[in-house]
mmCIF file of C-alpha atoms in Angstrom:
data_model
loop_
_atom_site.group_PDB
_atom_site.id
_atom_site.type_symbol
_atom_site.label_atom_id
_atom_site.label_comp_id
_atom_site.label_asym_id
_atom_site.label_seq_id
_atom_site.Cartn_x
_atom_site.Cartn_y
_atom_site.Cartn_z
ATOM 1 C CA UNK A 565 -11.776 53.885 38.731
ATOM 2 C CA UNK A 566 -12.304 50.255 38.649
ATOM 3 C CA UNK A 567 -14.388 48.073 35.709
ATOM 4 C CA UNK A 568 -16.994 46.990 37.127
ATOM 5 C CA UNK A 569 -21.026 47.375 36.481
ATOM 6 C CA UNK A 570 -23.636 45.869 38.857
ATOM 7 C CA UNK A 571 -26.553 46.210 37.206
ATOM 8 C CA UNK A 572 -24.644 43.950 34.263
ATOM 9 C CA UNK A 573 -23.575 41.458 37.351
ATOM 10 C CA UNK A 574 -27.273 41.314 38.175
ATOM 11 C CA UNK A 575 -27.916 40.627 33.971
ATOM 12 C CA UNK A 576 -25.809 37.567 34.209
ATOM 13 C CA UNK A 577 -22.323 39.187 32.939
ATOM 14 C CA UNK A 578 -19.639 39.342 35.463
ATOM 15 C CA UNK A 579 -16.931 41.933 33.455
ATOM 16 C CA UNK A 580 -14.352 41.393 36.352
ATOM 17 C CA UNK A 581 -14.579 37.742 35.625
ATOM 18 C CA UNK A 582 -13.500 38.069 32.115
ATOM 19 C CA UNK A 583 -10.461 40.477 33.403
ATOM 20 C CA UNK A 584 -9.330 37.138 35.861
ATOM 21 C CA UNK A 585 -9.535 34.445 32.887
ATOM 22 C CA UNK A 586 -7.360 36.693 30.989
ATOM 23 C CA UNK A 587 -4.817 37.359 33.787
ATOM 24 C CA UNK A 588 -4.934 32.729 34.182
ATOM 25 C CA UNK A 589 -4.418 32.303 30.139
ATOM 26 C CA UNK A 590 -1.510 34.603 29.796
ATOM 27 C CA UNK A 591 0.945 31.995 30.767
ATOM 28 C CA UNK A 592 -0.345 29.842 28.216
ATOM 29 C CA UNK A 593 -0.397 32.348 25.363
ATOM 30 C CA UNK A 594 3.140 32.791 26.651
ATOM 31 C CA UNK A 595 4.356 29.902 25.352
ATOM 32 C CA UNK A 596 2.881 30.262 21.634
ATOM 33 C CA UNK A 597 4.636 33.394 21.175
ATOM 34 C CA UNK A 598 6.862 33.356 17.801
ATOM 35 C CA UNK A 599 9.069 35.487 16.316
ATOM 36 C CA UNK A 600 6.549 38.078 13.946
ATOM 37 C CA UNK A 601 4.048 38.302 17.259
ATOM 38 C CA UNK A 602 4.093 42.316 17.844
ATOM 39 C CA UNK A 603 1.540 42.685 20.196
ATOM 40 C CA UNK A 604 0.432 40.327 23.167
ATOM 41 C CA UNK A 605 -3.233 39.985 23.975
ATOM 42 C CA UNK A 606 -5.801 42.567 25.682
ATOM 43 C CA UNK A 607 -5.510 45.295 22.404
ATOM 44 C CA UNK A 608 -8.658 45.492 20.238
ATOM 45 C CA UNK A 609 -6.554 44.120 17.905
ATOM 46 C CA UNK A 610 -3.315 40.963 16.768
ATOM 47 C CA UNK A 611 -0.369 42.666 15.553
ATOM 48 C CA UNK A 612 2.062 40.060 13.383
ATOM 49 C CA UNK A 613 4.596 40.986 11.037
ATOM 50 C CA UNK A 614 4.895 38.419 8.902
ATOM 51 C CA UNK A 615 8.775 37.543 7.013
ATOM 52 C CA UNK A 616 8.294 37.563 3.639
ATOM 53 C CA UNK A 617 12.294 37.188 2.658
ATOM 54 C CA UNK A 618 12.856 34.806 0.436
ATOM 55 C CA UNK A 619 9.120 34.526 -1.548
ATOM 56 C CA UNK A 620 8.965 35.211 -5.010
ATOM 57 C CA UNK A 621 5.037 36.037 -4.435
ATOM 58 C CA UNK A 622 3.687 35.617 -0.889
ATOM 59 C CA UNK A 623 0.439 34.264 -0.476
ATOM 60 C CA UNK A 624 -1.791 34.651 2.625
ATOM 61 C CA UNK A 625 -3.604 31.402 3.850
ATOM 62 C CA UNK A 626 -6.712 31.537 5.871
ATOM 63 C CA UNK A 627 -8.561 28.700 7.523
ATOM 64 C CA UNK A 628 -11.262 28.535 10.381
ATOM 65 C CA UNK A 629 -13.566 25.539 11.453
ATOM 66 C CA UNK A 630 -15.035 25.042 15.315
ATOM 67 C CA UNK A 631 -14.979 21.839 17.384
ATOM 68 C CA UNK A 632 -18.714 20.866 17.159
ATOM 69 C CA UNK A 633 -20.618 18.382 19.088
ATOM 70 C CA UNK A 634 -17.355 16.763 20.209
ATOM 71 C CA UNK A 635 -17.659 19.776 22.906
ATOM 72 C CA UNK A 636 -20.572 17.358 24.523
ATOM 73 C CA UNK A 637 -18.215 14.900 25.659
ATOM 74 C CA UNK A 638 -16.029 17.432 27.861
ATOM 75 C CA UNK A 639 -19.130 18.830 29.299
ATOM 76 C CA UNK A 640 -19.874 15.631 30.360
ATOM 77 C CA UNK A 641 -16.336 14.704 31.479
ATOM 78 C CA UNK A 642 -15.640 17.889 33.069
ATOM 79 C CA UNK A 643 -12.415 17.748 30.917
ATOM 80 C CA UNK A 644 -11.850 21.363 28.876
ATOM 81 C CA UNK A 645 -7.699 21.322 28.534
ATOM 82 C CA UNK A 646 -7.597 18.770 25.029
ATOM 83 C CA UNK A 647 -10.870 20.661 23.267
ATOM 84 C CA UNK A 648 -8.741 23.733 22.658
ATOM 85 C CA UNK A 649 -6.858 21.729 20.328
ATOM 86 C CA UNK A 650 -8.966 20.428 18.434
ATOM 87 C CA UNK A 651 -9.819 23.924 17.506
ATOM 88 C CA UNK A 652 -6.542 24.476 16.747
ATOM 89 C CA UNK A 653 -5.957 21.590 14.565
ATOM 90 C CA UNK A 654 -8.766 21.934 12.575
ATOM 91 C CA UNK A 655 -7.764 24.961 10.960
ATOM 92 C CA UNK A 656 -4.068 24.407 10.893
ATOM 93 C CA UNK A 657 -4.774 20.707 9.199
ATOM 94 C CA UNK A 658 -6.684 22.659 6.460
ATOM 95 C CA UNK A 659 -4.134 25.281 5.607
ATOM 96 C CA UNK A 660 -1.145 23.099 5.387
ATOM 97 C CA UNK A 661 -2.890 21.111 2.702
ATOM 98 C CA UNK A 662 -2.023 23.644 0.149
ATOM 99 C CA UNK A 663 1.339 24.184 1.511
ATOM 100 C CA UNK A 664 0.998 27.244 3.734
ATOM 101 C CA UNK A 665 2.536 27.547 6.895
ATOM 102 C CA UNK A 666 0.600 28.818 10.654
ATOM 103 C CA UNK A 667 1.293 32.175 11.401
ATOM 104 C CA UNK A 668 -1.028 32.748 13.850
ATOM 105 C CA UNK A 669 -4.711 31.659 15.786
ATOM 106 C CA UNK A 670 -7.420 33.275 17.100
ATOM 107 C CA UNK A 671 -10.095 32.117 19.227
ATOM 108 C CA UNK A 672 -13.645 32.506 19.859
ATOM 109 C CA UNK A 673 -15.162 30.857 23.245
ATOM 110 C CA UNK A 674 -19.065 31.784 23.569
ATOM 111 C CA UNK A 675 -19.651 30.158 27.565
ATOM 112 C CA UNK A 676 -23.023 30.629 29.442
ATOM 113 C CA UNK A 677 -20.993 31.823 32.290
ATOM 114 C CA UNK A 678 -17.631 32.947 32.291
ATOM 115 C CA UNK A 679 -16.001 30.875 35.317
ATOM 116 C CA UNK A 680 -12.182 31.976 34.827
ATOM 117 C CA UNK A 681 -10.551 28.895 35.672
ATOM 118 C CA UNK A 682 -11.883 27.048 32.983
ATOM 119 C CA UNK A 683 -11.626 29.464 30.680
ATOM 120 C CA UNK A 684 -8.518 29.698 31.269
ATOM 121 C CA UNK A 685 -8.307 25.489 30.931
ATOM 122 C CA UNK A 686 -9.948 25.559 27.411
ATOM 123 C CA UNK A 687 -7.592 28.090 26.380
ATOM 124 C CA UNK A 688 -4.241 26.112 27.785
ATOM 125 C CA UNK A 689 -5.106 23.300 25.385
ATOM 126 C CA UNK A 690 -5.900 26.315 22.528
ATOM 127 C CA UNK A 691 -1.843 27.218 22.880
ATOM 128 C CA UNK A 692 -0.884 23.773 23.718
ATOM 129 C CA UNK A 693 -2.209 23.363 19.597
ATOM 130 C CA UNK A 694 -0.480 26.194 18.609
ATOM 131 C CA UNK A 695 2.458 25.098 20.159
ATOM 132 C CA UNK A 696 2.524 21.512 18.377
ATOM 133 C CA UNK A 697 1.840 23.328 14.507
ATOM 134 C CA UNK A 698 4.152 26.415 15.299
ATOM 135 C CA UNK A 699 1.606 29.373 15.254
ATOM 136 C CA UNK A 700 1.759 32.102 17.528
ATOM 137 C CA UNK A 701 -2.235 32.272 19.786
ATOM 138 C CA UNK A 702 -2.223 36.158 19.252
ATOM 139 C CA UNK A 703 -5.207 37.411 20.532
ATOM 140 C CA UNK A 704 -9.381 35.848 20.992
ATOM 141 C CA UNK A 705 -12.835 36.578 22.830
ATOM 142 C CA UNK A 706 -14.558 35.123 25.486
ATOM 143 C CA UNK A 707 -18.267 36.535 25.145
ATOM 144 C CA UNK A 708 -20.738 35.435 28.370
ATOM 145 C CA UNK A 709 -23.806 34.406 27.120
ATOM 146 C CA UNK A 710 -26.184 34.243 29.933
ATOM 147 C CA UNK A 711 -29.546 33.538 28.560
ATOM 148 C CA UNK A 712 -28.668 31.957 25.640
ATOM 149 C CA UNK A 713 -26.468 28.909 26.693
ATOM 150 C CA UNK A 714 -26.558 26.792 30.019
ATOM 151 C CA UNK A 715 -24.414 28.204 32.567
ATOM 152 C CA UNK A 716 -21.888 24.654 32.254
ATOM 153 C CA UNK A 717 -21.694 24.969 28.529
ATOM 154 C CA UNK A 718 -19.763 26.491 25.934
ATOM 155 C CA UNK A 719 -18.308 26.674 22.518
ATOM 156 C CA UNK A 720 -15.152 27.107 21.074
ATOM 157 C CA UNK A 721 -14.327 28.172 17.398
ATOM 158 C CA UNK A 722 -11.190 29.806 15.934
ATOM 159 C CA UNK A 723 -9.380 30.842 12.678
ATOM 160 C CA UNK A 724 -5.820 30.846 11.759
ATOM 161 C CA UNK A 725 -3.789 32.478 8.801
ATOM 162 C CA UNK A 726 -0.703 31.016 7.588
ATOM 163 C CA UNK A 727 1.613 31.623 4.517
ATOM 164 C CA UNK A 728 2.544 29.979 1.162
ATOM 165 C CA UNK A 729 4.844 31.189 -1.858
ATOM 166 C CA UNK A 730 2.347 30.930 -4.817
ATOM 167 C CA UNK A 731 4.666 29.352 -6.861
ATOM 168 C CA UNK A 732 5.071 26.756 -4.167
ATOM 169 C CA UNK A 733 1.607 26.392 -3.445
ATOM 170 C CA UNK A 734 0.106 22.850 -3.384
ATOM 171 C CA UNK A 735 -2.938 22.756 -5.883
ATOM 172 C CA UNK A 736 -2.756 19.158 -7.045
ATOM 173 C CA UNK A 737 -2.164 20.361 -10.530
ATOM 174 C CA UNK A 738 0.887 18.267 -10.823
ATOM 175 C CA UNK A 739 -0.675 15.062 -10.500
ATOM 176 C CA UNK A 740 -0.506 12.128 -12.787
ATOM 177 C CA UNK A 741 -0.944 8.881 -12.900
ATOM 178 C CA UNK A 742 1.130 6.109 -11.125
ATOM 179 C CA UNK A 743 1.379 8.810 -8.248
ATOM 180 C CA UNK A 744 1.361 7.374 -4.759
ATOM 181 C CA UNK A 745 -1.007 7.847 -2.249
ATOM 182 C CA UNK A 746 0.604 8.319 1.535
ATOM 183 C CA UNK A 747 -1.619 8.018 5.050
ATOM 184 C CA UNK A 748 -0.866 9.613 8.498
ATOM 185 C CA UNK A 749 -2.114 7.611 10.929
ATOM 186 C CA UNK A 750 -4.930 9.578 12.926
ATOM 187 C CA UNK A 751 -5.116 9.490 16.417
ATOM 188 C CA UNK A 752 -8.798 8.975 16.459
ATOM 189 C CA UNK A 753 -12.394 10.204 15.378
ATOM 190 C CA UNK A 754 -10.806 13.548 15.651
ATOM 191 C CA UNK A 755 -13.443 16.311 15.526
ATOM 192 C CA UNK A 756 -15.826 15.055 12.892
ATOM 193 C CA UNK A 757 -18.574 12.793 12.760
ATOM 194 C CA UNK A 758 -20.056 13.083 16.486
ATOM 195 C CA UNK A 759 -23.425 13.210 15.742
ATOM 196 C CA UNK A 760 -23.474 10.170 14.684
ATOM 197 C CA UNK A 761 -21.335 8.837 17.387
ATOM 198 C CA UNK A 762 -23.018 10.591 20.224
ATOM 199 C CA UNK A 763 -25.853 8.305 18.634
ATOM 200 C CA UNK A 764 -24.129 5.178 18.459
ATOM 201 C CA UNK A 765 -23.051 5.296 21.848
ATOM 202 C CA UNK A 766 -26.553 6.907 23.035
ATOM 203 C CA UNK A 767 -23.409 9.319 24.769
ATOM 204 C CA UNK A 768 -24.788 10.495 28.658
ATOM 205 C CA UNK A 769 -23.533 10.431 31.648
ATOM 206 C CA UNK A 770 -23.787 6.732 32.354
ATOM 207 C CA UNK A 771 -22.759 5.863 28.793
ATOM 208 C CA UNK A 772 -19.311 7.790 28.759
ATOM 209 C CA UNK A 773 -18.095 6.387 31.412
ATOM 210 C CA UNK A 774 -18.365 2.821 29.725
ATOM 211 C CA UNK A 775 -15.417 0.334 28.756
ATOM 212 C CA UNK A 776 -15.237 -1.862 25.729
ATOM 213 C CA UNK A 777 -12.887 -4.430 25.399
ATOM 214 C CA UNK A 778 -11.761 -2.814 21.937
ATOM 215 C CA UNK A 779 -10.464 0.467 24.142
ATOM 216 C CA UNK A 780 -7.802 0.869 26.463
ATOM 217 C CA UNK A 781 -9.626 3.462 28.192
ATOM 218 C CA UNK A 782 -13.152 4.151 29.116
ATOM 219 C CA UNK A 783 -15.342 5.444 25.788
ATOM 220 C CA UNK A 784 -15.480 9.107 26.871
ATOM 221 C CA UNK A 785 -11.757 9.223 27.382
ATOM 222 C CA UNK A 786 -11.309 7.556 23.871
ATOM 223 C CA UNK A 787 -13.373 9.909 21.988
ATOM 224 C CA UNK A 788 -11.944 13.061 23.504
ATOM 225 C CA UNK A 789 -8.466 12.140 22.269
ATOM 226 C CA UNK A 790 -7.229 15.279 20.372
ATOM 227 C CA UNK A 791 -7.076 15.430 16.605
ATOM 228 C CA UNK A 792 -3.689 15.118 15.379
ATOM 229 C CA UNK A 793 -1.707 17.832 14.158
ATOM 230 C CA UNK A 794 0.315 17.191 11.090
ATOM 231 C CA UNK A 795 1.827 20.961 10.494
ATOM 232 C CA UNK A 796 5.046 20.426 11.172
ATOM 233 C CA UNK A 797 6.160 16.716 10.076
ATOM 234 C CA UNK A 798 4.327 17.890 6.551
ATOM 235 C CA UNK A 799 6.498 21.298 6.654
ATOM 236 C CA UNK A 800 9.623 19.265 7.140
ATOM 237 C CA UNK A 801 8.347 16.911 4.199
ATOM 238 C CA UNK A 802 7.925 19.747 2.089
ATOM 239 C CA UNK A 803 11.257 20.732 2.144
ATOM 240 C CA UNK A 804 12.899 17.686 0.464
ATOM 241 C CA UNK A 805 10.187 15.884 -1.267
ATOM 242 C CA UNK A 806 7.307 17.249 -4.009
ATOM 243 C CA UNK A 807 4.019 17.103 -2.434
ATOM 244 C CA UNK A 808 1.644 16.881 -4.960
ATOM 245 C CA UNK A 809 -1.517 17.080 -3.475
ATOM 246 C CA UNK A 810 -2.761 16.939 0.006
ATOM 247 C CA UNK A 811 -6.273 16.152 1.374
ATOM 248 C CA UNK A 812 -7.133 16.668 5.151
ATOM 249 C CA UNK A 813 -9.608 13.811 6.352
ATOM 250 C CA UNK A 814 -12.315 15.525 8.265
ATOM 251 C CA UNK A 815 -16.446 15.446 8.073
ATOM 252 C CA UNK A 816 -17.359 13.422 4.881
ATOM 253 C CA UNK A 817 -14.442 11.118 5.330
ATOM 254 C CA UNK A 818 -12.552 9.793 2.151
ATOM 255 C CA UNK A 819 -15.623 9.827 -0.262
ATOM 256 C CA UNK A 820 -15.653 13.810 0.336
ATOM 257 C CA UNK A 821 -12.427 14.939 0.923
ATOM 258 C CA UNK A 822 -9.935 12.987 -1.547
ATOM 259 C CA UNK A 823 -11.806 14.445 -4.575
ATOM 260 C CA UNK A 824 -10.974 18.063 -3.272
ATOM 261 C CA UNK A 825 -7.389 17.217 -4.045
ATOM 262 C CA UNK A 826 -7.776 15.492 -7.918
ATOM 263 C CA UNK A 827 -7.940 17.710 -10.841
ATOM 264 C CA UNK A 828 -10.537 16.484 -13.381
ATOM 265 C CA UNK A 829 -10.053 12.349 -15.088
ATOM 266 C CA UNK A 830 -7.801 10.894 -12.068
ATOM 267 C CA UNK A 831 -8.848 8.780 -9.387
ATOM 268 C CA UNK A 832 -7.584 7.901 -6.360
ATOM 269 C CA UNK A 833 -7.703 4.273 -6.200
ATOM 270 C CA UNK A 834 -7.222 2.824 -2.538
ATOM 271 C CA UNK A 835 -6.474 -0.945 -1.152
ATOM 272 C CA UNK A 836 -8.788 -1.532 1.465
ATOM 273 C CA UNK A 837 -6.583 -3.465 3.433
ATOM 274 C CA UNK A 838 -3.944 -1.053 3.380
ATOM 275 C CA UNK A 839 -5.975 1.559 5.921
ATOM 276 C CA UNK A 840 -4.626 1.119 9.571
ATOM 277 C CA UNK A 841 -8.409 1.041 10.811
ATOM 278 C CA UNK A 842 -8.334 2.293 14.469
ATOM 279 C CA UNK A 843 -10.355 -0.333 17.109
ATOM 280 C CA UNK A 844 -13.262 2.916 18.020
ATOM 281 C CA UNK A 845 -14.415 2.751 14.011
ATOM 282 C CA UNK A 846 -14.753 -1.336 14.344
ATOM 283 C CA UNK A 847 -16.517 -0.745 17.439
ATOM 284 C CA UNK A 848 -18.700 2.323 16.105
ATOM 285 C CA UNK A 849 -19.382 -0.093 13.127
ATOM 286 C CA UNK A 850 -20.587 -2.939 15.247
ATOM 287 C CA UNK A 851 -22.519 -1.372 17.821
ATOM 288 C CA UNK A 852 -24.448 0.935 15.485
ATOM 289 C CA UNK A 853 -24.667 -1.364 12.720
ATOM 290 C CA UNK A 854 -23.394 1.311 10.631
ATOM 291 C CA UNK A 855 -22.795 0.544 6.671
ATOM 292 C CA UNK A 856 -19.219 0.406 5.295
ATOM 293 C CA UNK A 857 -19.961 2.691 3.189
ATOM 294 C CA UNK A 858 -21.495 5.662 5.400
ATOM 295 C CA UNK A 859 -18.539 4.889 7.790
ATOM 296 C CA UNK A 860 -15.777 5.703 5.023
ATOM 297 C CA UNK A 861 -18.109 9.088 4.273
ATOM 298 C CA UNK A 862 -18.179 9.868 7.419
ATOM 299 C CA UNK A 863 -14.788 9.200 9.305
ATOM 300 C CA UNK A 864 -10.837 9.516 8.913
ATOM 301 C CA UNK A 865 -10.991 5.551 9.956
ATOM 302 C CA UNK A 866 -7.307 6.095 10.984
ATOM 303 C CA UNK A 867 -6.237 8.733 8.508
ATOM 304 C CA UNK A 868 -6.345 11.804 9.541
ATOM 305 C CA UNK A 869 -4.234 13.310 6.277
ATOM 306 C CA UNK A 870 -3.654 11.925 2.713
ATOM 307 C CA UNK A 871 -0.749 12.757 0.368
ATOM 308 C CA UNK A 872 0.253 12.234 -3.152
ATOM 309 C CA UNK A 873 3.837 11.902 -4.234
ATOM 310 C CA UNK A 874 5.891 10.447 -6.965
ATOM 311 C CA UNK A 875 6.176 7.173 -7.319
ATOM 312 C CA UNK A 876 10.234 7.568 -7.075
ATOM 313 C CA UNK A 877 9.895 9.481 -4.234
ATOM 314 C CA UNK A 878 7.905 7.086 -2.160
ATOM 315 C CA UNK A 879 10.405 5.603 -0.098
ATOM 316 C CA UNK A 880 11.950 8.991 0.730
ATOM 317 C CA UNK A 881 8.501 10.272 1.840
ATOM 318 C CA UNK A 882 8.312 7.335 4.148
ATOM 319 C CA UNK A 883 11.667 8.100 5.826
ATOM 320 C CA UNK A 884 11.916 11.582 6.333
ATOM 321 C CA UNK A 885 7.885 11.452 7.775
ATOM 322 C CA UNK A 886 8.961 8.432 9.889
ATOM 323 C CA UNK A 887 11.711 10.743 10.963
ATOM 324 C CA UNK A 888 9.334 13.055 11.707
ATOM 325 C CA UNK A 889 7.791 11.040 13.959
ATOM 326 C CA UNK A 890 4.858 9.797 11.432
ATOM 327 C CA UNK A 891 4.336 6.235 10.843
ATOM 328 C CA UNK A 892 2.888 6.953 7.205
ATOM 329 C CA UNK A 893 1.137 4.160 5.291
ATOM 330 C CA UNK A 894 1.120 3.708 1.814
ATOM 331 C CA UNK A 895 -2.937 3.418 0.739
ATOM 332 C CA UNK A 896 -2.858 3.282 -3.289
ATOM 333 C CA UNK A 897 -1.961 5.145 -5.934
ATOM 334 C CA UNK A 898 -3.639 7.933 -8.853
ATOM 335 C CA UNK A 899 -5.202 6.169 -11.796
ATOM 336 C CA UNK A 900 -6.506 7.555 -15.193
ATOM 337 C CA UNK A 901 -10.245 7.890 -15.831
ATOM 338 C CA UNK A 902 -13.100 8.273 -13.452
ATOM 339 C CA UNK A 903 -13.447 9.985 -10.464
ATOM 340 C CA UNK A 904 -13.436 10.273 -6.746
ATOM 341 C CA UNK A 905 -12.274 7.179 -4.924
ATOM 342 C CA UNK A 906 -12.189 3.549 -5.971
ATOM 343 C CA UNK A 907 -11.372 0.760 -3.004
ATOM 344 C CA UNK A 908 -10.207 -1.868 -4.440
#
């Protein structure tokens, strides 16, 4: 007999319309699949067998993180096929730091009302993400929440586990002084900070729709760019340079997230000038009248991912991430004494 309950219809929960979105996203998950992936989706459960020839001591890596109020913008744009990866990069961003690489992703999508089609949109930019780090999208839920959200709205969150060698890992317990800090260019605000910038920009429906001459694009389009994912050009860095430390450049910007890669008495000292500042953080700046300060503790400002390397090796780094396809800048180097970040 077929699934189907009407008195759960009548509740706001349409089962058959969670079997449809599932039969629209299987193409997509189709094209994350990777070799380890033992099961495909609709079990209660993501089978993976991971390959651990050729680790001394393999080390399971686990990261998860949601999209937050970025998810406002493709409400308001009626554009759901980038948001996915965000979700994706998030996670994957944060894993690589300490050297591990994306096995596979999970996803959560809690929607007022499950309307298949764009389920099936959000999750097509979910394995589009998985695609561009290398993870396989092995399984998820979509829960219908009638009741609890607005029947146009929805969120997205996800995890991902990836592995390291231990005595591989990246723990910034290598660093000295004289090391060299590296910057990949970011793509834009990413996924962080969009409180503030739904405030700055007073974001609605008349607002996102507005054109500066700063942007190429309208604001809502520029602000809905996807984070970049830096999985794999780091991965092939990896392999022929010692990465000392890594530190993903998310909410709290550089004040927060550079100390989480120093070990205790080094600094990370940082020429200003050296940070390719992205035209949407002058803007944000201006228009809000937003401190330097709070703007470098709250955004990436054009660096999405910092890395420490040897001073020898900082030419090499350069090359094999520009070969890579990452125009990496060099912002400053590790000092003695103190703590956090100095801009000099």
């Amino acid at each position: 007999m077929e699934s189907f309950s009407e008195s759960y219809k009548a509740a706001g929960v349409d089962v058959t319309a969670g079997y449809k979105a599932v039969e629209l996203m299987k193409k997509h998950v189709a094209r994350t699949k990777i070799d380890g992936v033992v099961s495909g989706i609709g079990g209660f459960g993501g089978l993976f067998a991971p390959d651990f020839k050729g680790m001394e001591e393999p080390v399971l890596v686990s990261g998860t993180d949601g999209v937050g109020t970025k998810i406002k913008l493709a409400f308001l744009l009626d554009k759901h096929d980038t948001i996915g990866i965000d979700s994706v990069a998030m996670c994957v961003n944060d894993v690589i730091c300490c050297g591990a690489k994306p096995l596979f992703f999970l996803d959560y999508i809690a929607i007022g009302k499950n309307i298949p089609e764009k389920v099936a949109e959000i999750v097509s930019g979910i394995a589009e993400g998985c695609v561009q780090s290398g993870c396989a999208l092995i399984g998820g839920e979509t829960a219908e929440h009638p009741g609890l959200m607005p029947v146009d709205e929805y969120d997205v969150a996800g995890f991902c586990v990836g592995i390291a060698d231990k005595p591989k890992m990246i723990d910034g317990s290598k660093l000295k002084a004289g090391d060299v800090l590296v910057g990949l260019r970011s793509s834009g605000v990413h996924s962080n900070g969009f409180s503030l910038v739904r405030k700055i920009f007073d974001i609605n429906e008349e607002t996102i729709n507005k054109t500066y001459p700063e942007l190429d694009k309208p604001l809502g389009e520029a602000l809905l760019t996807p984070t970049k994912i830096y999985v794999k050009p780091l991965l092939a860095l990896m392999e022929q340079v010692e990465v000392k430390a890594v530190s993903h450049i998310t909410g709290g910007g550089f004040y927060e997230n550079i100390p989480r890669m120093l070990r205790e008495g080094l600094t990370a000292e940082i020429k200003k000038d050296s940070i390719p500042v992205l035209p949407i953080f002058e803007l944000m700046q201006r228009v809000g009248n937003i401190s330097e300060h709070d703007m470098f503790n709250t955004f990436n400002m054009g660096v999405g991912m910092i890395l420490a390397v040897d001073k020898a090796d900082e030419e090499k780094t350069l090359r094999v991430l520009a070969e890579n396809g990452e125009d990496a800048v060099v912002l400053g180097k590790i000092t003695e004494g103190g703590e956090g970040v100095v801009f000099c």
